[in-house]
mmCIF file of C-alpha atoms in Angstrom:
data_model
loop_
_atom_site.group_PDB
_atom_site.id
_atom_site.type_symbol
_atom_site.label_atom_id
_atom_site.label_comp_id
_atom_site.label_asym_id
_atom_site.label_seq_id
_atom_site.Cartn_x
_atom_site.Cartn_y
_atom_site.Cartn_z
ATOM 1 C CA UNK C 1 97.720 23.845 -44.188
ATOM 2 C CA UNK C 2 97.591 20.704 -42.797
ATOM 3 C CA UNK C 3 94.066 20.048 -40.975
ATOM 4 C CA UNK C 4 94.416 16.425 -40.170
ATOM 5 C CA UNK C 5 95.414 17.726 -36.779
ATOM 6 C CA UNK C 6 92.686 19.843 -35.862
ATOM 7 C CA UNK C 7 90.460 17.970 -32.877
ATOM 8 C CA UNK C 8 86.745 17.953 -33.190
ATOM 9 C CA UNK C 9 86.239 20.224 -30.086
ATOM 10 C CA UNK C 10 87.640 23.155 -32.834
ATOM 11 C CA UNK C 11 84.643 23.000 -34.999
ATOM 12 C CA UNK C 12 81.755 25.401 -34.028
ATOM 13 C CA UNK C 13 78.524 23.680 -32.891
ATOM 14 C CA UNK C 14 75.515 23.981 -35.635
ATOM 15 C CA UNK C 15 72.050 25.813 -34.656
ATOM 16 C CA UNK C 16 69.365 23.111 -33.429
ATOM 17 C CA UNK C 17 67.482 22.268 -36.420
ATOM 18 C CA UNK C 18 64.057 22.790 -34.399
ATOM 19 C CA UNK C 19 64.998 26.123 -34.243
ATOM 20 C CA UNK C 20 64.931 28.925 -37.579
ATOM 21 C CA UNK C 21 67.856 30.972 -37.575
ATOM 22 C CA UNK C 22 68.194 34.092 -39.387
ATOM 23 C CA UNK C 23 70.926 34.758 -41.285
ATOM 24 C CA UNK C 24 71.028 37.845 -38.976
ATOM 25 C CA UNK C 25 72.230 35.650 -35.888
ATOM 26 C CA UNK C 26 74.691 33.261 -37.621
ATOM 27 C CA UNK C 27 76.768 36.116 -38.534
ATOM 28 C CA UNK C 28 77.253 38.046 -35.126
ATOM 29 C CA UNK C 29 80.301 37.862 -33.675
ATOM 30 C CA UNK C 30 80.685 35.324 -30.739
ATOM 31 C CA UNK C 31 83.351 37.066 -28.576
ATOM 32 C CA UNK C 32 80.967 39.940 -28.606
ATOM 33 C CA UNK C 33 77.373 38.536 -27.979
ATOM 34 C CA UNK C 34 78.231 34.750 -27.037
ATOM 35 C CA UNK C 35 75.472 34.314 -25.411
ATOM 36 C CA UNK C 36 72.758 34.834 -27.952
ATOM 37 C CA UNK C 37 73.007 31.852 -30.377
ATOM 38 C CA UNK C 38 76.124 29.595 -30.015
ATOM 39 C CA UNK C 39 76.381 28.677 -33.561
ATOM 40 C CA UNK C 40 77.205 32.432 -34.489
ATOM 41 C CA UNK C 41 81.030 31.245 -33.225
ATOM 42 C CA UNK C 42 83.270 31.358 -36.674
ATOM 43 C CA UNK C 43 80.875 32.805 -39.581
ATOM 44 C CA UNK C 44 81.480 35.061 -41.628
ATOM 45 C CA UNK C 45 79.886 37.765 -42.559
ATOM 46 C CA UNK C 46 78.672 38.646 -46.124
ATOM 47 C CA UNK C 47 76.439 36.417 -48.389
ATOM 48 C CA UNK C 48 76.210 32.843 -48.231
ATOM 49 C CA UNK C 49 74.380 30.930 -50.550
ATOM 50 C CA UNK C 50 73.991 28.119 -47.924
ATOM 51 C CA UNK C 51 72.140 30.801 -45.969
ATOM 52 C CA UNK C 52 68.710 30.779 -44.429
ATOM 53 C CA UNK C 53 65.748 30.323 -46.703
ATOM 54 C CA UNK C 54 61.699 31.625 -45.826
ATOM 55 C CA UNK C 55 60.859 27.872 -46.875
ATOM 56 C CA UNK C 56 62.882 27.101 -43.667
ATOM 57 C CA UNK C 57 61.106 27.617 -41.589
ATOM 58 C CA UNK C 58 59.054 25.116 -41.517
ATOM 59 C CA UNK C 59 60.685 23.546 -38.413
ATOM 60 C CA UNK C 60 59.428 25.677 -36.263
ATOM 61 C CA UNK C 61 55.864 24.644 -37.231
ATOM 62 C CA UNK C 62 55.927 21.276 -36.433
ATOM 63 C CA UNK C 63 54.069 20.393 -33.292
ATOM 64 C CA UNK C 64 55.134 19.057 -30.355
ATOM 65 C CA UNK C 65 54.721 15.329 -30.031
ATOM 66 C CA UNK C 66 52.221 15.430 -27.475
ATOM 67 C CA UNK C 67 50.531 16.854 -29.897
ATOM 68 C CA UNK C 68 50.349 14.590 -32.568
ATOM 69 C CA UNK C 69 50.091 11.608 -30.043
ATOM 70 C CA UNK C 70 46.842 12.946 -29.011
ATOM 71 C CA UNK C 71 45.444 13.837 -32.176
ATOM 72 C CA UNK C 72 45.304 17.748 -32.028
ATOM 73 C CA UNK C 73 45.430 19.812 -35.317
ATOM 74 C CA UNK C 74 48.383 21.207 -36.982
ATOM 75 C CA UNK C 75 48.584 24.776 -37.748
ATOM 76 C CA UNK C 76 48.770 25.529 -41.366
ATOM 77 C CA UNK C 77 52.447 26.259 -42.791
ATOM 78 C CA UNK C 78 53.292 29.865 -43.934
ATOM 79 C CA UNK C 79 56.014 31.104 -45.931
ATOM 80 C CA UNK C 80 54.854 34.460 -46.028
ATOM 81 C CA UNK C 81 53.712 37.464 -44.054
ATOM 82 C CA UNK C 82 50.003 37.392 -43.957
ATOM 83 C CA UNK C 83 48.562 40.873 -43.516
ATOM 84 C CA UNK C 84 45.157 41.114 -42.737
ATOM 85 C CA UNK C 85 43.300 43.312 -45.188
ATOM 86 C CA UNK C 86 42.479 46.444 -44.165
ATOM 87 C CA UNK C 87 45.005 46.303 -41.085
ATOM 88 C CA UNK C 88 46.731 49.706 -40.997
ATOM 89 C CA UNK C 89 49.381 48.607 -39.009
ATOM 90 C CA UNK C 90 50.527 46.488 -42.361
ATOM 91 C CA UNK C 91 50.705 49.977 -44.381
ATOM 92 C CA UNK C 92 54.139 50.597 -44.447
ATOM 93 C CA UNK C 93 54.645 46.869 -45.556
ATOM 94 C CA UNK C 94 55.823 45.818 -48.833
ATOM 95 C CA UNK C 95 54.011 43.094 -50.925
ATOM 96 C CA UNK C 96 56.286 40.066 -50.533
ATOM 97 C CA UNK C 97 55.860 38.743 -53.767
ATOM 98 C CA UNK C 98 59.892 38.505 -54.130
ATOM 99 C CA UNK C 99 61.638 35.468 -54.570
ATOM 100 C CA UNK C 100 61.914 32.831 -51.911
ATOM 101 C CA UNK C 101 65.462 33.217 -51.494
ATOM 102 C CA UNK C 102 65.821 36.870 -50.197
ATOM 103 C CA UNK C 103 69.263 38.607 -49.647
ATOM 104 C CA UNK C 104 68.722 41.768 -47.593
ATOM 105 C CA UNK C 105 68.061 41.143 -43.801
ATOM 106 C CA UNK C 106 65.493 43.337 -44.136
ATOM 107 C CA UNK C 107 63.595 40.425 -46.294
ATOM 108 C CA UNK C 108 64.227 37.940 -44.183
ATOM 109 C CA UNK C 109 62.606 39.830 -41.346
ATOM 110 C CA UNK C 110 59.435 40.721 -43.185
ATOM 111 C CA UNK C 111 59.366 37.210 -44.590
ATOM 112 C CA UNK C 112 60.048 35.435 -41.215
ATOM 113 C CA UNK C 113 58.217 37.814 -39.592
ATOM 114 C CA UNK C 114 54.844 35.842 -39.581
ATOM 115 C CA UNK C 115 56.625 33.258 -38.336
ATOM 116 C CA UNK C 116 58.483 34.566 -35.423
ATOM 117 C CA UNK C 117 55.043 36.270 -34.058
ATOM 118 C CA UNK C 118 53.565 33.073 -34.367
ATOM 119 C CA UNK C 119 55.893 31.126 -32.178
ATOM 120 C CA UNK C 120 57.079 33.683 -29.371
ATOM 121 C CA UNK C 121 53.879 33.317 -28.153
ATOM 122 C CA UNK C 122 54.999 29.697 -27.479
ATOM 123 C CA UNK C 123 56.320 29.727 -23.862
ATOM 124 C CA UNK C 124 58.584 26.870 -24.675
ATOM 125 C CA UNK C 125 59.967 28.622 -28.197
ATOM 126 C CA UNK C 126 59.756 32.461 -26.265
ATOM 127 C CA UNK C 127 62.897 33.431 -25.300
ATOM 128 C CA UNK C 128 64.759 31.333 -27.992
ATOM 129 C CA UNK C 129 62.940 33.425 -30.402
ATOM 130 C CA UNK C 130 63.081 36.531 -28.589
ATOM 131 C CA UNK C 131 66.480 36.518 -28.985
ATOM 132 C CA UNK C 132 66.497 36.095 -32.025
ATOM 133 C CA UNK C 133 64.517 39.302 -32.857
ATOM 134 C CA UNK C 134 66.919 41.590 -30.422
ATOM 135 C CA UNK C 135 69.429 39.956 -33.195
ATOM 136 C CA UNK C 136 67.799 41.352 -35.978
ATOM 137 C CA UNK C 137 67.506 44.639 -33.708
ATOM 138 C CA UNK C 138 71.268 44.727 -32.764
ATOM 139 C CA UNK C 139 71.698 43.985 -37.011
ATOM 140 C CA UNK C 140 69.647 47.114 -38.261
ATOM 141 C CA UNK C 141 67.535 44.684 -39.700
ATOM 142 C CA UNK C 142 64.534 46.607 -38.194
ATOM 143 C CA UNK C 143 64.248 49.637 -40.544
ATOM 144 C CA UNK C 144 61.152 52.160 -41.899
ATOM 145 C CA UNK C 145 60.424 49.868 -44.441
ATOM 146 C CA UNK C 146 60.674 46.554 -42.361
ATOM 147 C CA UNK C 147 59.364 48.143 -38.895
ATOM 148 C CA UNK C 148 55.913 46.883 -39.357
ATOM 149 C CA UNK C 149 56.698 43.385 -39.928
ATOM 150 C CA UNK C 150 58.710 43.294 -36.778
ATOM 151 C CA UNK C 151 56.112 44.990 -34.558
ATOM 152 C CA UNK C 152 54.294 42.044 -35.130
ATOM 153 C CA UNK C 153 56.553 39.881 -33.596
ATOM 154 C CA UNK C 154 56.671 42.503 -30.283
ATOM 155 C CA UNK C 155 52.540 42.714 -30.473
ATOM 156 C CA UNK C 156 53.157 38.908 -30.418
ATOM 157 C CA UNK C 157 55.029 39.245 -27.334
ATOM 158 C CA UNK C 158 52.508 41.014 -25.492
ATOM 159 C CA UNK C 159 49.854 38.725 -25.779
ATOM 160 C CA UNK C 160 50.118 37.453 -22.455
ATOM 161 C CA UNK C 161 51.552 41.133 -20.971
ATOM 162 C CA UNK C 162 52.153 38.694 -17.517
ATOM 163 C CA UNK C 163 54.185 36.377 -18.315
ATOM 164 C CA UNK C 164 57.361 38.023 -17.553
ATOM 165 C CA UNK C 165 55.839 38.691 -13.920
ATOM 166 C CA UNK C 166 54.899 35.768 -12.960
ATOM 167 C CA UNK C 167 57.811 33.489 -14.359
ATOM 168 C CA UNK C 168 61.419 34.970 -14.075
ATOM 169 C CA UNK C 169 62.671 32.804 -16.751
ATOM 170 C CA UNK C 170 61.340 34.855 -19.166
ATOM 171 C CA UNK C 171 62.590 38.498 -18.123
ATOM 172 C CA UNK C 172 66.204 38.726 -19.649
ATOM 173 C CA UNK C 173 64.643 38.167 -22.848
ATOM 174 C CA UNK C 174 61.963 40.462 -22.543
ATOM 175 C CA UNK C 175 63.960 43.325 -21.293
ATOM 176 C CA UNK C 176 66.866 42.877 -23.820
ATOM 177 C CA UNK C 177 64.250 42.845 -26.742
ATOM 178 C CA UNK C 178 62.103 45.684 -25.641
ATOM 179 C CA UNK C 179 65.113 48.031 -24.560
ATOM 180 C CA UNK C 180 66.675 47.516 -27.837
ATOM 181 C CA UNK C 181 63.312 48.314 -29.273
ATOM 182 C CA UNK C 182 63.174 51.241 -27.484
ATOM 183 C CA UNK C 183 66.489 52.440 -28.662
ATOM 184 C CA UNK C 184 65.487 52.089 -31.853
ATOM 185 C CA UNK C 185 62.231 53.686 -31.702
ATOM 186 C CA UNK C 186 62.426 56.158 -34.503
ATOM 187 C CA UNK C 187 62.554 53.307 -36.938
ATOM 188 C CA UNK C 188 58.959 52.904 -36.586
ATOM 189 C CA UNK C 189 55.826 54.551 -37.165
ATOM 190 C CA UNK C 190 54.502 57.614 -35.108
ATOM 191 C CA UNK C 191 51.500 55.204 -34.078
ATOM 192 C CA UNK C 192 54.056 52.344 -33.320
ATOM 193 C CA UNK C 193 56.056 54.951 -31.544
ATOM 194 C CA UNK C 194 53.301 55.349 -29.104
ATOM 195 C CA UNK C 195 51.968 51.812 -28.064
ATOM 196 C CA UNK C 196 55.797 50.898 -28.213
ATOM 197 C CA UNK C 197 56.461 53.455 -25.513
ATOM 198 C CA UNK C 198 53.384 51.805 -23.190
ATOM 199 C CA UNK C 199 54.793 48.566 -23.464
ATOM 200 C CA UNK C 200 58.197 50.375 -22.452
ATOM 201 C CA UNK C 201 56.570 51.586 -19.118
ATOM 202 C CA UNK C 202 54.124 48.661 -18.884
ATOM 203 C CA UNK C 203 57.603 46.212 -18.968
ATOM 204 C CA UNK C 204 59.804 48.352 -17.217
ATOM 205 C CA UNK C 205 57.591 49.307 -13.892
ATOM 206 C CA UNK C 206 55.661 45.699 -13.390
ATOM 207 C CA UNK C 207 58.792 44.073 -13.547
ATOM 208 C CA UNK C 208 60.271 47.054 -10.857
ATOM 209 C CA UNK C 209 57.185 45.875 -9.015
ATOM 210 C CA UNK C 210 57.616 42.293 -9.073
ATOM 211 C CA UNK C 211 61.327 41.915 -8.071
ATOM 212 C CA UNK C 212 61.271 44.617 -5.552
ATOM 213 C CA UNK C 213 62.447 42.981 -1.903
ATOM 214 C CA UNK C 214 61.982 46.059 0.484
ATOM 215 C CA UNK C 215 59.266 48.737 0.597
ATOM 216 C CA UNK C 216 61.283 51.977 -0.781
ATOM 217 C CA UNK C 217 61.626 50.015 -3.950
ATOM 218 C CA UNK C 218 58.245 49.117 -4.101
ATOM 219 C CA UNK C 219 56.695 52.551 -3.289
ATOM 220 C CA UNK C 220 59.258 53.846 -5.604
ATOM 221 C CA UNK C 221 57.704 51.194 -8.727
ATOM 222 C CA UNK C 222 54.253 52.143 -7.623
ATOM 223 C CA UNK C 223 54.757 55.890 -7.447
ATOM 224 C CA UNK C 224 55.324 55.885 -11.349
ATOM 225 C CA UNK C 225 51.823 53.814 -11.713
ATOM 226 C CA UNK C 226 50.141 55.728 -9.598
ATOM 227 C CA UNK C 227 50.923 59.300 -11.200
ATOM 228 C CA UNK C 228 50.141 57.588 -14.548
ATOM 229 C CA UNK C 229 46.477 57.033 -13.144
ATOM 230 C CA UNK C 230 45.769 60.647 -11.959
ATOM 231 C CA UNK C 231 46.427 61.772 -15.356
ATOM 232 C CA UNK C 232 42.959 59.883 -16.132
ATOM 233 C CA UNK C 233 39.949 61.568 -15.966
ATOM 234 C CA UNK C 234 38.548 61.405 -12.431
ATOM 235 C CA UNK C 235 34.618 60.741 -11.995
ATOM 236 C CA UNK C 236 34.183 63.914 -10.153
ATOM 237 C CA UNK C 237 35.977 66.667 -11.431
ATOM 238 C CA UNK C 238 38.319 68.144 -8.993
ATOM 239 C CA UNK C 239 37.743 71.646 -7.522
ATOM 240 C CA UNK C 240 39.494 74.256 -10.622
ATOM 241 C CA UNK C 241 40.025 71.433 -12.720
ATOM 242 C CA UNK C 242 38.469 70.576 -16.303
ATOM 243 C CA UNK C 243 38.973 67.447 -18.771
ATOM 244 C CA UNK C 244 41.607 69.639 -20.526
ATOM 245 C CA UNK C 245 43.682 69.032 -17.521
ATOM 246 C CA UNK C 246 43.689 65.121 -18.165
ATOM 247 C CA UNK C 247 44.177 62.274 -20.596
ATOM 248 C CA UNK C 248 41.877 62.415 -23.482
ATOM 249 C CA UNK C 249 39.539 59.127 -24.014
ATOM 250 C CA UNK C 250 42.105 57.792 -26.570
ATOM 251 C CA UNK C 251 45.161 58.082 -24.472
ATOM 252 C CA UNK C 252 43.113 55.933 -21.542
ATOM 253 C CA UNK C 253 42.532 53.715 -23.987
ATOM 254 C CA UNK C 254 46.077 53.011 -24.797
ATOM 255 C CA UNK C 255 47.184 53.341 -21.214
ATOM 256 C CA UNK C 256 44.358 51.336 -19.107
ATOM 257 C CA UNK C 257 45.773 47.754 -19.960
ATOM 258 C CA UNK C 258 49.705 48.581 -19.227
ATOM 259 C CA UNK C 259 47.743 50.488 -15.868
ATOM 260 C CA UNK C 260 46.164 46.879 -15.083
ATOM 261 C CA UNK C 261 49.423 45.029 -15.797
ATOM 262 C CA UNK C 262 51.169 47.056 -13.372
ATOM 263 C CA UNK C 263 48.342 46.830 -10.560
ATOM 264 C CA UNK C 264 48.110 43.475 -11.091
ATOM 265 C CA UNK C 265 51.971 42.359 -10.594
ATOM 266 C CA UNK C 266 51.298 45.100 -7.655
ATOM 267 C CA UNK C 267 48.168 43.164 -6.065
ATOM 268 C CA UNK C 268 50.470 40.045 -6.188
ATOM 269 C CA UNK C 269 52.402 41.125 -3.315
ATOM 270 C CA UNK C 270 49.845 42.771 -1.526
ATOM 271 C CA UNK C 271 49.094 39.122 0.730
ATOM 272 C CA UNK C 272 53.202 38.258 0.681
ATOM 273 C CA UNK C 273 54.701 41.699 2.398
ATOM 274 C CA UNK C 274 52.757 44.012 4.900
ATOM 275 C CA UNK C 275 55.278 47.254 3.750
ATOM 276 C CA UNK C 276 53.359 46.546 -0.098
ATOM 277 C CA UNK C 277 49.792 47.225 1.801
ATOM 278 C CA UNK C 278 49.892 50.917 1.930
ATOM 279 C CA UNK C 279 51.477 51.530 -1.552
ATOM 280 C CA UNK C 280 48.931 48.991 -3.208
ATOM 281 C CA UNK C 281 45.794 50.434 -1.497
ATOM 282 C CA UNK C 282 46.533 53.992 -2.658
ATOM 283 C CA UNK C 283 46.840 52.432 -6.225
ATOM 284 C CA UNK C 284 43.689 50.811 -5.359
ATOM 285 C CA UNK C 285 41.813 53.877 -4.064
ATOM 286 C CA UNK C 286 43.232 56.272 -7.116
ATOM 287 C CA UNK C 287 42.205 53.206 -9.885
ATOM 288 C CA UNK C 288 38.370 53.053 -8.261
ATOM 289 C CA UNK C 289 38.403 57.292 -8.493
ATOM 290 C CA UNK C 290 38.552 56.864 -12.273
ATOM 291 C CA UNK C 291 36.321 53.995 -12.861
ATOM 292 C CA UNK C 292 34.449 54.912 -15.803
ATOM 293 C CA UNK C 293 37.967 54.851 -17.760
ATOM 294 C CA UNK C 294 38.254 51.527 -17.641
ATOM 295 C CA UNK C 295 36.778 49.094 -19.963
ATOM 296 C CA UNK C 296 33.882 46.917 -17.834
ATOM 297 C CA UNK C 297 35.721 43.918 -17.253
ATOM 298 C CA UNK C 298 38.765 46.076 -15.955
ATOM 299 C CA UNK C 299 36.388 48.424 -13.746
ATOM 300 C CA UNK C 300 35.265 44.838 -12.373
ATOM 301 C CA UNK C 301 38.822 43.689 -11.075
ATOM 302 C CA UNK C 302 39.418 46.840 -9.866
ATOM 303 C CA UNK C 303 36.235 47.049 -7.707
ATOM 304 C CA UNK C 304 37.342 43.656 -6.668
ATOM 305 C CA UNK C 305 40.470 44.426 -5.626
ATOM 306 C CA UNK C 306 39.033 46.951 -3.671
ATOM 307 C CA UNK C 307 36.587 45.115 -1.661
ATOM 308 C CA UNK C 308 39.919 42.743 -0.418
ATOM 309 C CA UNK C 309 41.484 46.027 0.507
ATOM 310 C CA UNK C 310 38.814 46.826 2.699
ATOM 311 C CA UNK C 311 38.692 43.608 4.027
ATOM 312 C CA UNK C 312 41.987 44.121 4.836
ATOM 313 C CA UNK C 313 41.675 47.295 6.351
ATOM 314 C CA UNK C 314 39.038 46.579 8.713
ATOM 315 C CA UNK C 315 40.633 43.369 9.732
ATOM 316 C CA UNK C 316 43.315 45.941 10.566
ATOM 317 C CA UNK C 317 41.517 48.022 12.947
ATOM 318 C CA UNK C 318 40.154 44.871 14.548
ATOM 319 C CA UNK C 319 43.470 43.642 15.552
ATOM 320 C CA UNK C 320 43.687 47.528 16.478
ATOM 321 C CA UNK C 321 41.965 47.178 19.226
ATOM 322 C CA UNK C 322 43.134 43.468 20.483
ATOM 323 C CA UNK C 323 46.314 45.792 22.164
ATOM 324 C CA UNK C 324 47.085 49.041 23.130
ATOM 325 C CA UNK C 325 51.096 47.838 22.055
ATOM 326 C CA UNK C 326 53.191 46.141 19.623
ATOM 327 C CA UNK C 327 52.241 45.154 16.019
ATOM 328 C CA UNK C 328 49.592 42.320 15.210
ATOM 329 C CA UNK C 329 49.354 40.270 12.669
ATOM 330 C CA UNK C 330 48.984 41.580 8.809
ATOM 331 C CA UNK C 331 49.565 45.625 10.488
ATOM 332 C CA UNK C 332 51.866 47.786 8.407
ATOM 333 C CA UNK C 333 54.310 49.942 10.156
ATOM 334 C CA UNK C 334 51.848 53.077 9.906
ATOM 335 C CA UNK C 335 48.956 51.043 11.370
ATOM 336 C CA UNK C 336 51.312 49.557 14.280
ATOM 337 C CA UNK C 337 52.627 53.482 14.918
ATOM 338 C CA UNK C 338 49.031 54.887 14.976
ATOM 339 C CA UNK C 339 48.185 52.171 17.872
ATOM 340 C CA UNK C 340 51.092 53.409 19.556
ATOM 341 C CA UNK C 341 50.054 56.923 19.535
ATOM 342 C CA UNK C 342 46.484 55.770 20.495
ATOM 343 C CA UNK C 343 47.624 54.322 23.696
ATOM 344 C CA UNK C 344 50.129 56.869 24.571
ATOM 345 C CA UNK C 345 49.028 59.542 26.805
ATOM 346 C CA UNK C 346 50.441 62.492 25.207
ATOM 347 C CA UNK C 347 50.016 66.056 26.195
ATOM 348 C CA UNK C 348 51.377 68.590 25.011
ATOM 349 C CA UNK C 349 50.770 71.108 27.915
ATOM 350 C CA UNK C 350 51.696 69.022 30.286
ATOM 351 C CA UNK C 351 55.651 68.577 28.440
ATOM 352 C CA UNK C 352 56.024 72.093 28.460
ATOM 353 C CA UNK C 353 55.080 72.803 32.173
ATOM 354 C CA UNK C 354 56.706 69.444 33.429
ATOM 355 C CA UNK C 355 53.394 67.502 33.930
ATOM 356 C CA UNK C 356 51.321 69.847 35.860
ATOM 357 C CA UNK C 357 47.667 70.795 34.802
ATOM 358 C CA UNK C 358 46.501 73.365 34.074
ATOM 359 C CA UNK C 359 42.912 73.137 33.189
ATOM 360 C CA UNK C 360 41.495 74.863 36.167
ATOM 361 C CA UNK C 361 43.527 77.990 34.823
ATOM 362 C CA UNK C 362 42.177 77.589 31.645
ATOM 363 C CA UNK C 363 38.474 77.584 33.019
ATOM 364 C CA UNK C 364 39.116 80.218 35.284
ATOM 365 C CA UNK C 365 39.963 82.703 32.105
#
């Protein structure tokens, strides 16, 4: 056909050359995820000898200018996975001594996976490569035999477990890759399985925590964090109760950093919104119970957050007794009801008889 007549506005933008793109996101289909990558829009699907290479990526490691203005070093260029001898989390990993040009998507991920892990830490390459690993997810490029490489990229994504609290930007992309981790959970290993399902919660409830606007919400998000922390071992045993009856020293291992991820993003509005006060000091008061579970520097912020909830709490009982009515500054609703009950001369003898006393009958029996 003739093509002389087809305007320029026809042809589908190219990826960003700062950016890798696996072969993976090129050929999705734009009317379906159009958001993801922009230069998916007219590929097809099937092998292309024009495709993405593991030499490619290169791009991604070149540092920002600031960088080089100022002299700082360059990280070292890798075209392969590097797995750290003796790293069991690298056992189900192949050798990658293929050829550069792989075919399968399941090669490009565990040769690009290196890569991605590296730069997702990034906050200003994050979400573009997060998306690019839900991609790969929504491909089936994440299989038994190329789960481990990708775990590294959502280990990667974890190493600063607060970033998607305290900057919104950044929680599409975490919840779209995580959930569609999640939903493909049995492609990875039993011991993946289980740190994968932490970071599930960990994700999940501190992000409940952080957008909630009202206190129902909030004590709804901090419920689940709190029943996770009475299943750790208490410091003194309840009455009828044995360490059979809670988590086992490994388990609070794996659990006490998603734990302080959630208390912290729960701590954040405990000086923004009085209705957060009560729900955050029981979180408090159940994480100082179970001290010795923590790690030191853990115990440490907990014991500090506890010494601002007393501070709290006392500054409470001061303003307490400023009135005998209405709500001072910083009270919660219980706090402001209990003053109201406190001044209120209730009785309930006197309600039932219409206000007359009766005491002298009473000392007369």
């Amino acid at each position: 056909g003739d093509q002389s007549g087809m305007s320029s506005s026809n042809r589908q933008p190219k990826p960003s050359a700062s950016v890798w793109v696996p072969r993976a996101v090129l050929q999705l289909d734009a009317s379906a995820n159009p958001s993801i990558f922009p230069g998916a829009a007219g590929k097809r699907a099937g092998p292309d000898p024009e495709s993405w290479h593991a030499d490619d990526l290169a791009d991604l490691d070149a540092p920002p200018a600031s960088a080089v203005e100022h002299g700082s070093p360059v990280p070292a260029k890798r075209t392969k996975l590097e797995r750290p001898e003796g790293d069991p989390e690298f056992a189900s990993a192949p050798a990658d001594d293929g050829p550069s040009h792989v075919e399968s998507l399941e090669e490009e991920l565990i040769s690009g996976a290196g890569r991605l892990a590296d730069h997702i830490r990034a906050p200003n390459k994050c979400i573009k490569v997060a998306a690019m690993a839900f991609s790969l997810l929504e491909q089936g490029a994440v299989t038994a035999r190329s789960s481990a490489a990708f775990f590294l990229v959502l280990r990667a994504a974890m190493y600063d477990p607060l970033r998607p609290v305290v900057e919104p930007k950044f929680r599409v992309a975490y919840r779209r890759l995580f959930d569609a981790s999640a939903r493909q959970r049995s492609a990875f290993s039993r011991e993946h399985q289980a740190v994968l399902d932490v970071w599930t919660f960990q994700l999940g409830t501190a992000l409940e925590i952080a957008e909630a606007d009202d206190s129902y919400t909030f004590m709804r998000a901090t419920r689940k964090v709190l029943d996770r922390i009475e299943r750790l071992k208490p410091d003194v045993m309840p009455p009828g109760k044995s360490a059979d009856d809670f988590d086992s020293e490994e388990a609070a291992r794996a659990w006490t950093p998603a734990l302080m991820v959630c208390l912290a993003a729960a701590f954040r509005s405990y000086e923004k919104h009085a209705w957060a006060k009560p729900s955050v000091e029981a979180l408090v008061k159940a994480a100082m119970g179970c001290r010795r579970q923590w790690p030191a520097d853990q115990a440490r912020q907990v014991e500090e957050w506890n010494q601002v909830c007393k501070g709290a709490a006392t500054a409470r009982r001061t303003n307490t007794t400023a009135g005998t009515s209405g709500r001072g500054p910083g009270m919660t609703s219980f706090d402001a009801d209990a003053r109201r009950w406190r001044a209120a001369d209730v009785s309930i003898a006197k309600k039932k008889s219409g206000g007359a006393d009766h005491s002298d009958v009473l000392g007369n029996l």
